Amino acid sequence: MGVDLESISEATSGAIGSLLSTTILYPLDTCKTKYQAEVQAHGQRKYRNLSDVLWEAVSTGQVLSLYQGLGTKNLQSFIAQFVYFYGYSYFKRLYLENSGSKSIGTKVNLILAAGAGACTAIVTQPLDTASSRMQTSAFGKSKGLWKTLTEGTLSDAFDGLGISLLLTSNPAIQYTVFDQLKQRLLKQKLKKADHDSSPVVLSAFTAFLLGAISKSIATFLTYPAIRCKVMIQAADPEDDDDDDKTKRAQSKSRKTVPGVVSAIWRREGILGFFKGLDAQITKTVLSSALLLMIKEKITATTWVLILAIRRSLLLRNGRLKNV
C-alpha cells in the first residue's frame, strides 16, 4: 500500500491548526488547568474563579509564567493532532474501500474516531502528563521537559492514560458531530451551486460555528472525566519540611481514579465534578473552533503543496533514471 497523500494532507493541516490555536489560547489554558487542579480543603480554596489565577500571575510579576510549558504543549498538540487526523482519515478511507459503502454512518464514524483517539493517547501521553505538570507548577517554578519526564518512574509519565483512553470519546463525539453538520451544509450548498462553479467549501465563520457547537456537546458529556484527569496529572505541591515524603505518598495515593473521585466527592460534592466547566468550554470551544477553521482554510493549500512536492520528486527520479 502506497503513501496515503490525502491522509497526510488532512493530518498536516490539522496539526498546523492545532499549533496555532494552542499558542494563541495558552494563557487561558494555563489558568484553566490550575483552577481545575485545585481541590477545596477545609472549606477554603485558593482560586474562587478563573480570574484569580490570572490575578496571581499579575500580582506576583509572573505573567510570562502563564506560558510555562508552552513548548511541550505545542509539541504534544502537534503530534497528537497529526496522529489523530492521519488515523481518522486513514481509517475512514480504509473502511470505505473494504466495505464498498459510499458514506459512513454515525456509529461507524464514532468507532473510527475513537480508534484514532486511542492511538493518539498512547503515543502522546508522556508529553500530555508533562505539560499538565508544568502548567500546574507554582508560577516561576516550572521544570524543563526532560526533568519533568525523568523525575518519576516510567509509569508516572503515563499518569492518567486510562482516563485519556476513556476521553477518546470526546474528539470522537466532536468530529462526528462536526462532520455530520458539515456534510449536511455542503449538500445544501451543492444543490444551489452551478456545476461549473468552484468547489463548495465552508466559510471561516461557518467552520468556527460548527466547531464551537460540536466541541460544546463533547465537553459537557465528558467533563467529569476531564477534571479527574487534570487532578491526576497535576504537579505535586512544593514542600520543604520533614513531612515531605509522607505528603508525597498521600499525594500519590490520590493520583488514581478512585482517589480523585473520592476527594472531589468528600470535599466538593457532586457539583465538584463540574468545577471549571465554564472555563473548559470557553477554552476548548475557542481552541477547537480555531483549529477546525484554520484546518478548513489551509487543507486545500496543503494538498496542492503535497501534490507539487510529489510531482517534483517524480520528475527528479525520472531524470535520474534517464541519466
mmCIF file of C-alpha atoms in Angstrom:
data_model
loop_
_atom_site.group_PDB
_atom_site.id
_atom_site.type_symbol
_atom_site.label_atom_id
_atom_site.label_comp_id
_atom_site.label_asym_id
_atom_site.label_seq_id
_atom_site.Cartn_x
_atom_site.Cartn_y
_atom_site.Cartn_z
ATOM 1 C CA MET A 1 0.000 0.000 0.000
ATOM 2 C CA GLY A 2 1.431 3.345 -1.063
ATOM 3 C CA VAL A 3 1.620 6.523 0.907
ATOM 4 C CA ASP A 4 -1.844 7.961 1.589
ATOM 5 C CA LEU A 5 -1.309 11.553 0.466
ATOM 6 C CA GLU A 6 -4.855 12.631 1.299
ATOM 7 C CA SER A 7 -4.485 11.413 4.891
ATOM 8 C CA ILE A 8 -1.123 13.170 5.173
ATOM 9 C CA SER A 9 -2.714 16.376 3.907
ATOM 10 C CA GLU A 10 -5.520 16.116 6.482
ATOM 11 C CA ALA A 11 -3.034 15.331 9.250
ATOM 12 C CA THR A 12 -0.679 18.179 8.354
ATOM 13 C CA SER A 13 -3.402 20.818 8.127
ATOM 14 C CA GLY A 14 -4.930 19.584 11.391
ATOM 15 C CA ALA A 15 -1.576 19.686 13.171
ATOM 16 C CA ILE A 16 -0.801 23.215 11.950
ATOM 17 C CA GLY A 17 -4.239 24.373 13.027
ATOM 18 C CA SER A 18 -3.702 22.841 16.451
ATOM 19 C CA LEU A 19 -0.292 24.500 16.821
ATOM 20 C CA LEU A 20 -1.669 27.962 16.088
ATOM 21 C CA SER A 21 -4.785 27.633 18.252
ATOM 22 C CA THR A 22 -2.791 26.220 21.194
ATOM 23 C CA THR A 23 -0.302 29.102 21.105
ATOM 24 C CA ILE A 24 -2.978 31.789 20.857
ATOM 25 C CA LEU A 25 -5.020 30.445 23.778
ATOM 26 C CA TYR A 26 -2.245 29.092 26.002
ATOM 27 C CA PRO A 27 -2.516 31.645 28.882
ATOM 28 C CA LEU A 28 -6.213 30.809 29.173
ATOM 29 C CA ASP A 29 -5.333 27.105 29.121
ATOM 30 C CA THR A 30 -2.826 27.566 31.978
ATOM 31 C CA CYS A 31 -5.365 29.434 34.112
ATOM 32 C CA LYS A 32 -7.995 26.803 33.393
ATOM 33 C CA THR A 33 -5.711 23.892 34.262
ATOM 34 C CA LYS A 34 -4.505 25.391 37.564
ATOM 35 C CA TYR A 35 -8.111 26.200 38.501
ATOM 36 C CA GLN A 36 -9.287 22.654 37.736
ATOM 37 C CA ALA A 37 -6.398 21.025 39.600
ATOM 38 C CA GLU A 38 -7.247 22.638 42.951
ATOM 39 C CA VAL A 39 -9.462 20.732 45.381
ATOM 40 C CA GLN A 40 -11.234 22.614 48.147
ATOM 41 C CA ALA A 41 -9.694 21.874 51.561
ATOM 42 C CA HIS A 42 -11.388 22.614 54.928
ATOM 43 C CA GLY A 43 -13.936 24.849 53.232
ATOM 44 C CA GLN A 44 -11.226 27.044 51.735
ATOM 45 C CA ARG A 45 -9.876 27.351 48.230
ATOM 46 C CA LYS A 46 -7.131 29.470 46.720
ATOM 47 C CA TYR A 47 -8.916 30.128 43.453
ATOM 48 C CA ARG A 48 -12.612 31.008 43.657
ATOM 49 C CA ASN A 49 -12.846 31.692 39.947
ATOM 50 C CA LEU A 50 -10.689 31.665 36.838
ATOM 51 C CA SER A 51 -9.690 35.323 37.127
ATOM 52 C CA ASP A 52 -7.992 34.615 40.493
ATOM 53 C CA VAL A 53 -5.339 32.571 38.688
ATOM 54 C CA LEU A 54 -4.668 35.399 36.265
ATOM 55 C CA TRP A 55 -4.502 37.932 39.105
ATOM 56 C CA GLU A 56 -1.966 35.780 40.966
ATOM 57 C CA ALA A 57 0.321 35.809 37.926
ATOM 58 C CA VAL A 58 -0.055 39.576 37.512
ATOM 59 C CA SER A 59 0.331 40.475 41.214
ATOM 60 C CA THR A 60 3.456 38.335 41.634
ATOM 61 C CA GLY A 61 5.084 39.628 38.460
ATOM 62 C CA GLN A 62 4.942 36.182 36.844
ATOM 63 C CA VAL A 63 2.839 36.979 33.778
ATOM 64 C CA LEU A 64 5.272 35.150 31.499
ATOM 65 C CA SER A 65 4.741 32.051 33.648
ATOM 66 C CA LEU A 66 1.320 31.786 32.040
ATOM 67 C CA TYR A 67 3.322 30.393 29.126
ATOM 68 C CA GLN A 68 5.226 27.795 31.183
ATOM 69 C CA GLY A 69 5.181 24.501 29.324
ATOM 70 C CA LEU A 70 4.143 26.085 26.005
ATOM 71 C CA GLY A 71 6.871 24.305 24.051
ATOM 72 C CA THR A 72 5.884 20.926 25.475
ATOM 73 C CA LYS A 73 2.194 21.617 24.913
ATOM 74 C CA ASN A 74 2.815 22.627 21.304
ATOM 75 C CA LEU A 75 4.909 19.519 20.678
ATOM 76 C CA GLN A 76 2.247 17.328 22.259
ATOM 77 C CA SER A 77 -0.543 19.121 20.421
ATOM 78 C CA PHE A 78 1.188 18.961 17.020
ATOM 79 C CA ILE A 79 1.992 15.249 17.321
ATOM 80 C CA ALA A 80 -1.440 14.441 18.762
ATOM 81 C CA GLN A 81 -3.364 16.215 16.029
ATOM 82 C CA PHE A 82 -1.155 14.803 13.266
ATOM 83 C CA VAL A 83 -1.593 11.248 14.579
ATOM 84 C CA TYR A 84 -5.313 11.776 15.149
ATOM 85 C CA PHE A 85 -6.153 13.335 11.785
ATOM 86 C CA TYR A 86 -3.970 10.854 9.906
ATOM 87 C CA GLY A 87 -5.506 7.907 11.733
ATOM 88 C CA TYR A 88 -9.054 9.239 11.402
ATOM 89 C CA SER A 89 -8.702 9.997 7.684
ATOM 90 C CA TYR A 90 -6.869 6.728 7.016
ATOM 91 C CA PHE A 91 -9.413 4.596 8.905
ATOM 92 C CA LYS A 92 -12.278 6.259 7.008
ATOM 93 C CA ARG A 93 -10.670 5.591 3.630
ATOM 94 C CA LEU A 94 -9.860 2.010 4.639
ATOM 95 C CA TYR A 95 -13.442 1.399 5.747
ATOM 96 C CA LEU A 96 -14.939 2.826 2.549
ATOM 97 C CA GLU A 97 -12.574 0.776 0.367
ATOM 98 C CA ASN A 98 -13.218 -2.510 2.204
ATOM 99 C CA SER A 99 -16.944 -2.086 2.834
ATOM 100 C CA GLY A 100 -17.852 -0.728 -0.584
ATOM 101 C CA SER A 101 -20.032 1.911 1.071
ATOM 102 C CA LYS A 102 -20.270 5.425 -0.303
ATOM 103 C CA SER A 103 -20.783 7.046 3.089
ATOM 104 C CA ILE A 104 -20.035 6.431 6.770
ATOM 105 C CA GLY A 105 -22.810 6.184 9.342
ATOM 106 C CA THR A 106 -22.704 7.873 12.734
ATOM 107 C CA LYS A 107 -21.948 4.674 14.688
ATOM 108 C CA VAL A 108 -19.068 3.646 12.427
ATOM 109 C CA ASN A 109 -17.768 7.217 12.478
ATOM 110 C CA LEU A 110 -17.679 7.143 16.282
ATOM 111 C CA ILE A 111 -15.776 3.864 16.294
ATOM 112 C CA LEU A 112 -13.211 5.095 13.751
ATOM 113 C CA ALA A 113 -12.737 8.373 15.618
ATOM 114 C CA ALA A 114 -12.334 6.527 18.935
ATOM 115 C CA GLY A 115 -9.721 4.237 17.362
ATOM 116 C CA ALA A 116 -7.750 7.225 16.085
ATOM 117 C CA GLY A 117 -8.056 8.866 19.501
ATOM 118 C CA ALA A 118 -6.773 5.765 21.303
ATOM 119 C CA CYS A 119 -3.669 5.668 19.093
ATOM 120 C CA THR A 120 -3.112 9.369 19.793
ATOM 121 C CA ALA A 121 -3.471 8.986 23.570
ATOM 122 C CA ILE A 122 -0.928 6.173 23.792
ATOM 123 C CA VAL A 123 1.656 7.966 21.631
ATOM 124 C CA THR A 124 1.423 11.366 23.322
ATOM 125 C CA GLN A 125 0.544 10.534 26.950
ATOM 126 C CA PRO A 126 4.020 11.301 28.418
ATOM 127 C CA LEU A 127 4.006 14.746 26.768
ATOM 128 C CA ASP A 128 0.443 15.342 27.915
ATOM 129 C CA THR A 129 1.373 14.474 31.512
ATOM 130 C CA ALA A 130 4.487 16.650 31.396
ATOM 131 C CA SER A 131 2.619 19.678 30.038
ATOM 132 C CA SER A 132 -0.048 19.359 32.751
ATOM 133 C CA ARG A 133 2.602 19.206 35.482
ATOM 134 C CA MET A 134 4.367 22.237 34.057
ATOM 135 C CA GLN A 135 1.155 24.240 33.889
ATOM 136 C CA THR A 136 0.092 23.371 37.436
ATOM 137 C CA SER A 137 3.520 24.053 38.972
ATOM 138 C CA ALA A 138 3.840 27.210 41.062
ATOM 139 C CA PHE A 139 4.390 30.263 38.866
ATOM 140 C CA GLY A 140 8.086 30.628 38.103
ATOM 141 C CA LYS A 141 8.967 27.115 39.326
ATOM 142 C CA SER A 142 8.141 25.015 36.284
ATOM 143 C CA LYS A 143 10.824 22.485 35.321
ATOM 144 C CA GLY A 144 12.034 21.620 31.840
ATOM 145 C CA LEU A 145 10.553 18.818 29.779
ATOM 146 C CA TRP A 146 13.345 16.307 30.339
ATOM 147 C CA LYS A 147 13.493 16.894 34.102
ATOM 148 C CA THR A 148 9.719 16.696 34.363
ATOM 149 C CA LEU A 149 9.614 13.399 32.489
ATOM 150 C CA THR A 150 12.529 11.804 34.375
ATOM 151 C CA GLU A 151 11.815 12.883 37.958
ATOM 152 C CA GLY A 152 9.487 9.918 38.462
ATOM 153 C CA THR A 153 9.150 6.367 37.186
ATOM 154 C CA LEU A 154 8.127 5.374 33.675
ATOM 155 C CA SER A 155 4.617 4.638 34.894
ATOM 156 C CA ASP A 156 4.402 8.192 36.290
ATOM 157 C CA ALA A 157 4.870 9.541 32.767
ATOM 158 C CA PHE A 158 1.703 7.671 31.793
ATOM 159 C CA ASP A 159 -0.422 9.025 34.650
ATOM 160 C CA GLY A 160 -3.988 9.375 33.504
ATOM 161 C CA LEU A 161 -3.641 7.072 30.480
ATOM 162 C CA GLY A 162 -6.765 5.145 31.454
ATOM 163 C CA ILE A 163 -8.852 8.310 31.548
ATOM 164 C CA SER A 164 -7.165 9.554 28.362
ATOM 165 C CA LEU A 165 -8.349 6.392 26.611
ATOM 166 C CA LEU A 166 -11.818 6.939 28.046
ATOM 167 C CA LEU A 167 -11.722 10.528 26.803
ATOM 168 C CA THR A 168 -11.176 9.359 23.223
ATOM 169 C CA SER A 169 -14.952 9.604 23.188
ATOM 170 C CA ASN A 170 -14.549 13.411 23.383
ATOM 171 C CA PRO A 171 -12.927 14.008 19.979
ATOM 172 C CA ALA A 172 -14.952 11.100 18.622
ATOM 173 C CA ILE A 173 -18.171 12.899 19.537
ATOM 174 C CA GLN A 174 -16.769 16.287 18.476
ATOM 175 C CA TYR A 175 -15.551 15.344 14.997
ATOM 176 C CA THR A 176 -18.547 13.115 14.308
ATOM 177 C CA VAL A 177 -20.945 15.967 15.095
ATOM 178 C CA PHE A 178 -18.752 18.370 13.088
ATOM 179 C CA ASP A 179 -18.566 16.041 10.074
ATOM 180 C CA GLN A 180 -22.299 15.348 10.092
ATOM 181 C CA LEU A 181 -23.189 19.033 10.299
ATOM 182 C CA LYS A 182 -20.561 19.880 7.683
ATOM 183 C CA GLN A 183 -21.832 17.278 5.222
ATOM 184 C CA ARG A 184 -25.405 18.497 5.569
ATOM 185 C CA LEU A 185 -24.389 22.094 4.922
ATOM 186 C CA LEU A 186 -22.201 21.161 1.953
ATOM 187 C CA LYS A 187 -25.014 19.103 0.411
ATOM 188 C CA GLN A 188 -27.335 22.075 0.698
ATOM 189 C CA LYS A 189 -24.740 24.373 -0.886
ATOM 190 C CA LEU A 190 -24.014 21.835 -3.630
ATOM 191 C CA LYS A 191 -27.660 21.742 -4.644
ATOM 192 C CA LYS A 192 -27.694 25.522 -5.024
ATOM 193 C CA ALA A 193 -24.288 25.771 -6.752
ATOM 194 C CA ASP A 194 -23.749 25.516 -10.511
ATOM 195 C CA HIS A 195 -21.884 22.525 -11.904
ATOM 196 C CA ASP A 196 -19.218 24.794 -13.389
ATOM 197 C CA SER A 197 -18.615 26.752 -10.184
ATOM 198 C CA SER A 198 -15.597 26.389 -7.905
ATOM 199 C CA PRO A 199 -15.531 23.606 -5.267
ATOM 200 C CA VAL A 200 -18.001 24.101 -2.415
ATOM 201 C CA VAL A 201 -16.275 24.749 0.921
ATOM 202 C CA LEU A 202 -17.279 26.038 4.331
ATOM 203 C CA SER A 203 -16.752 29.681 5.140
ATOM 204 C CA ALA A 204 -14.403 30.515 8.022
ATOM 205 C CA PHE A 205 -17.303 31.684 10.189
ATOM 206 C CA THR A 206 -19.378 28.557 9.481
ATOM 207 C CA ALA A 207 -16.439 26.268 10.286
ATOM 208 C CA PHE A 208 -15.854 28.238 13.509
ATOM 209 C CA LEU A 209 -19.520 27.936 14.489
ATOM 210 C CA LEU A 210 -19.726 24.208 13.750
ATOM 211 C CA GLY A 211 -16.511 23.646 15.684
ATOM 212 C CA ALA A 212 -17.915 25.508 18.682
ATOM 213 C CA ILE A 213 -21.191 23.567 18.684
ATOM 214 C CA SER A 214 -19.550 20.155 18.287
ATOM 215 C CA LYS A 215 -16.938 20.783 20.994
ATOM 216 C CA SER A 216 -19.513 22.144 23.465
ATOM 217 C CA ILE A 217 -21.522 18.951 23.181
ATOM 218 C CA ALA A 218 -18.466 16.720 23.589
ATOM 219 C CA THR A 219 -17.078 18.719 26.519
ATOM 220 C CA PHE A 220 -20.304 18.709 28.506
ATOM 221 C CA LEU A 221 -20.728 14.940 28.146
ATOM 222 C CA THR A 222 -17.160 14.097 29.200
ATOM 223 C CA TYR A 223 -16.263 16.865 31.669
ATOM 224 C CA PRO A 224 -16.179 14.844 34.944
ATOM 225 C CA ALA A 225 -13.505 12.611 33.414
ATOM 226 C CA ILE A 226 -11.605 15.681 32.149
ATOM 227 C CA ARG A 227 -11.362 17.174 35.640
ATOM 228 C CA CYS A 228 -10.262 13.861 37.165
ATOM 229 C CA LYS A 229 -7.521 13.597 34.569
ATOM 230 C CA VAL A 230 -6.215 17.111 35.301
ATOM 231 C CA MET A 231 -6.044 16.334 39.029
ATOM 232 C CA ILE A 232 -4.203 13.058 38.427
ATOM 233 C CA GLN A 233 -1.608 14.750 36.209
ATOM 234 C CA ALA A 234 -1.214 17.913 38.313
ATOM 235 C CA ALA A 235 2.190 18.728 39.790
ATOM 236 C CA ASP A 236 2.720 17.944 43.488
ATOM 237 C CA PRO A 237 2.926 20.993 45.772
ATOM 238 C CA GLU A 238 6.404 22.151 46.756
ATOM 239 C CA ASP A 239 7.309 21.012 50.291
ATOM 240 C CA ASP A 240 10.482 21.699 52.233
ATOM 241 C CA ASP A 241 9.747 20.175 55.665
ATOM 242 C CA ASP A 242 10.335 16.694 57.113
ATOM 243 C CA ASP A 243 6.834 15.585 56.238
ATOM 244 C CA ASP A 244 7.697 15.802 52.543
ATOM 245 C CA LYS A 245 7.827 12.040 51.995
ATOM 246 C CA THR A 246 4.555 11.487 53.812
ATOM 247 C CA LYS A 247 2.819 14.185 51.805
ATOM 248 C CA ARG A 248 4.175 12.791 48.560
ATOM 249 C CA ALA A 249 2.934 9.319 49.473
ATOM 250 C CA GLN A 250 -0.505 10.718 50.265
ATOM 251 C CA SER A 251 -0.456 12.714 47.048
ATOM 252 C CA LYS A 252 0.481 9.596 45.062
ATOM 253 C CA SER A 253 -2.385 7.648 46.629
ATOM 254 C CA ARG A 254 -4.774 10.366 45.461
ATOM 255 C CA LYS A 255 -3.439 10.251 41.893
ATOM 256 C CA THR A 256 -5.697 7.360 40.972
ATOM 257 C CA VAL A 257 -9.220 7.446 39.606
ATOM 258 C CA PRO A 258 -10.810 6.155 42.853
ATOM 259 C CA GLY A 259 -8.665 8.536 44.938
ATOM 260 C CA VAL A 260 -9.541 11.593 42.838
ATOM 261 C CA VAL A 261 -13.244 10.719 42.694
ATOM 262 C CA SER A 262 -13.289 10.229 46.471
ATOM 263 C CA ALA A 263 -11.503 13.554 47.101
ATOM 264 C CA ILE A 264 -13.897 15.511 44.895
ATOM 265 C CA TRP A 265 -16.976 13.824 46.371
ATOM 266 C CA ARG A 266 -15.924 14.354 50.009
ATOM 267 C CA ARG A 267 -14.726 17.953 49.668
ATOM 268 C CA GLU A 268 -16.887 19.457 46.954
ATOM 269 C CA GLY A 269 -19.871 17.192 46.411
ATOM 270 C CA ILE A 270 -21.392 16.255 43.075
ATOM 271 C CA LEU A 271 -21.037 19.797 41.719
ATOM 272 C CA GLY A 272 -17.270 19.449 42.197
ATOM 273 C CA PHE A 273 -17.166 17.121 39.189
ATOM 274 C CA PHE A 274 -18.240 20.103 37.091
ATOM 275 C CA LYS A 275 -15.964 22.716 38.674
ATOM 276 C CA GLY A 276 -14.385 24.749 35.892
ATOM 277 C CA LEU A 277 -16.816 23.529 33.243
ATOM 278 C CA ASP A 278 -17.398 27.072 32.009
ATOM 279 C CA ALA A 279 -13.636 27.674 31.753
ATOM 280 C CA GLN A 280 -13.158 24.329 29.975
ATOM 281 C CA ILE A 281 -15.897 25.059 27.462
ATOM 282 C CA THR A 282 -14.584 28.581 26.839
ATOM 283 C CA LYS A 283 -11.054 27.362 26.209
ATOM 284 C CA THR A 284 -11.794 24.158 24.314
ATOM 285 C CA VAL A 285 -14.556 25.636 22.194
ATOM 286 C CA LEU A 286 -12.355 28.539 21.109
ATOM 287 C CA SER A 287 -9.386 26.217 20.568
ATOM 288 C CA SER A 288 -11.314 23.605 18.590
ATOM 289 C CA ALA A 289 -13.232 26.178 16.591
ATOM 290 C CA LEU A 290 -9.987 27.949 15.682
ATOM 291 C CA LEU A 291 -8.324 24.623 14.884
ATOM 292 C CA LEU A 292 -11.101 23.471 12.571
ATOM 293 C CA MET A 293 -11.456 26.905 10.974
ATOM 294 C CA ILE A 294 -7.702 27.078 10.245
ATOM 295 C CA LYS A 295 -7.690 23.462 9.065
ATOM 296 C CA GLU A 296 -10.564 24.038 6.647
ATOM 297 C CA LYS A 297 -8.796 27.093 5.194
ATOM 298 C CA ILE A 298 -5.356 25.503 4.737
ATOM 299 C CA THR A 299 -6.346 21.958 3.722
ATOM 300 C CA ALA A 300 -6.629 22.864 0.040
ATOM 301 C CA THR A 301 -3.286 24.708 0.109
ATOM 302 C CA THR A 302 -1.623 21.802 1.930
ATOM 303 C CA TRP A 303 -2.988 19.347 -0.643
ATOM 304 C CA VAL A 304 -1.675 21.418 -3.543
ATOM 305 C CA LEU A 305 1.768 21.681 -1.914
ATOM 306 C CA ILE A 306 1.938 17.923 -1.274
ATOM 307 C CA LEU A 307 0.985 17.190 -4.889
ATOM 308 C CA ALA A 308 3.578 19.699 -6.107
ATOM 309 C CA ILE A 309 6.276 18.091 -3.958
ATOM 310 C CA ARG A 310 5.249 14.623 -5.155
ATOM 311 C CA ARG A 311 5.355 15.733 -8.795
ATOM 312 C CA SER A 312 8.753 17.340 -8.288
ATOM 313 C CA LEU A 313 10.131 14.148 -6.724
ATOM 314 C CA LEU A 314 8.721 12.003 -9.542
ATOM 315 C CA LEU A 315 10.251 14.269 -12.198
ATOM 316 C CA ARG A 316 13.600 14.243 -10.417
ATOM 317 C CA ASN A 317 13.571 10.435 -10.147
ATOM 318 C CA GLY A 318 12.671 10.203 -13.807
ATOM 319 C CA ARG A 319 15.608 12.368 -14.767
ATOM 320 C CA LEU A 320 17.984 10.341 -12.632
ATOM 321 C CA LYS A 321 16.845 7.123 -14.322
ATOM 322 C CA ASN A 322 17.430 8.630 -17.755
ATOM 323 C CA VAL A 323 20.998 9.660 -16.883
#
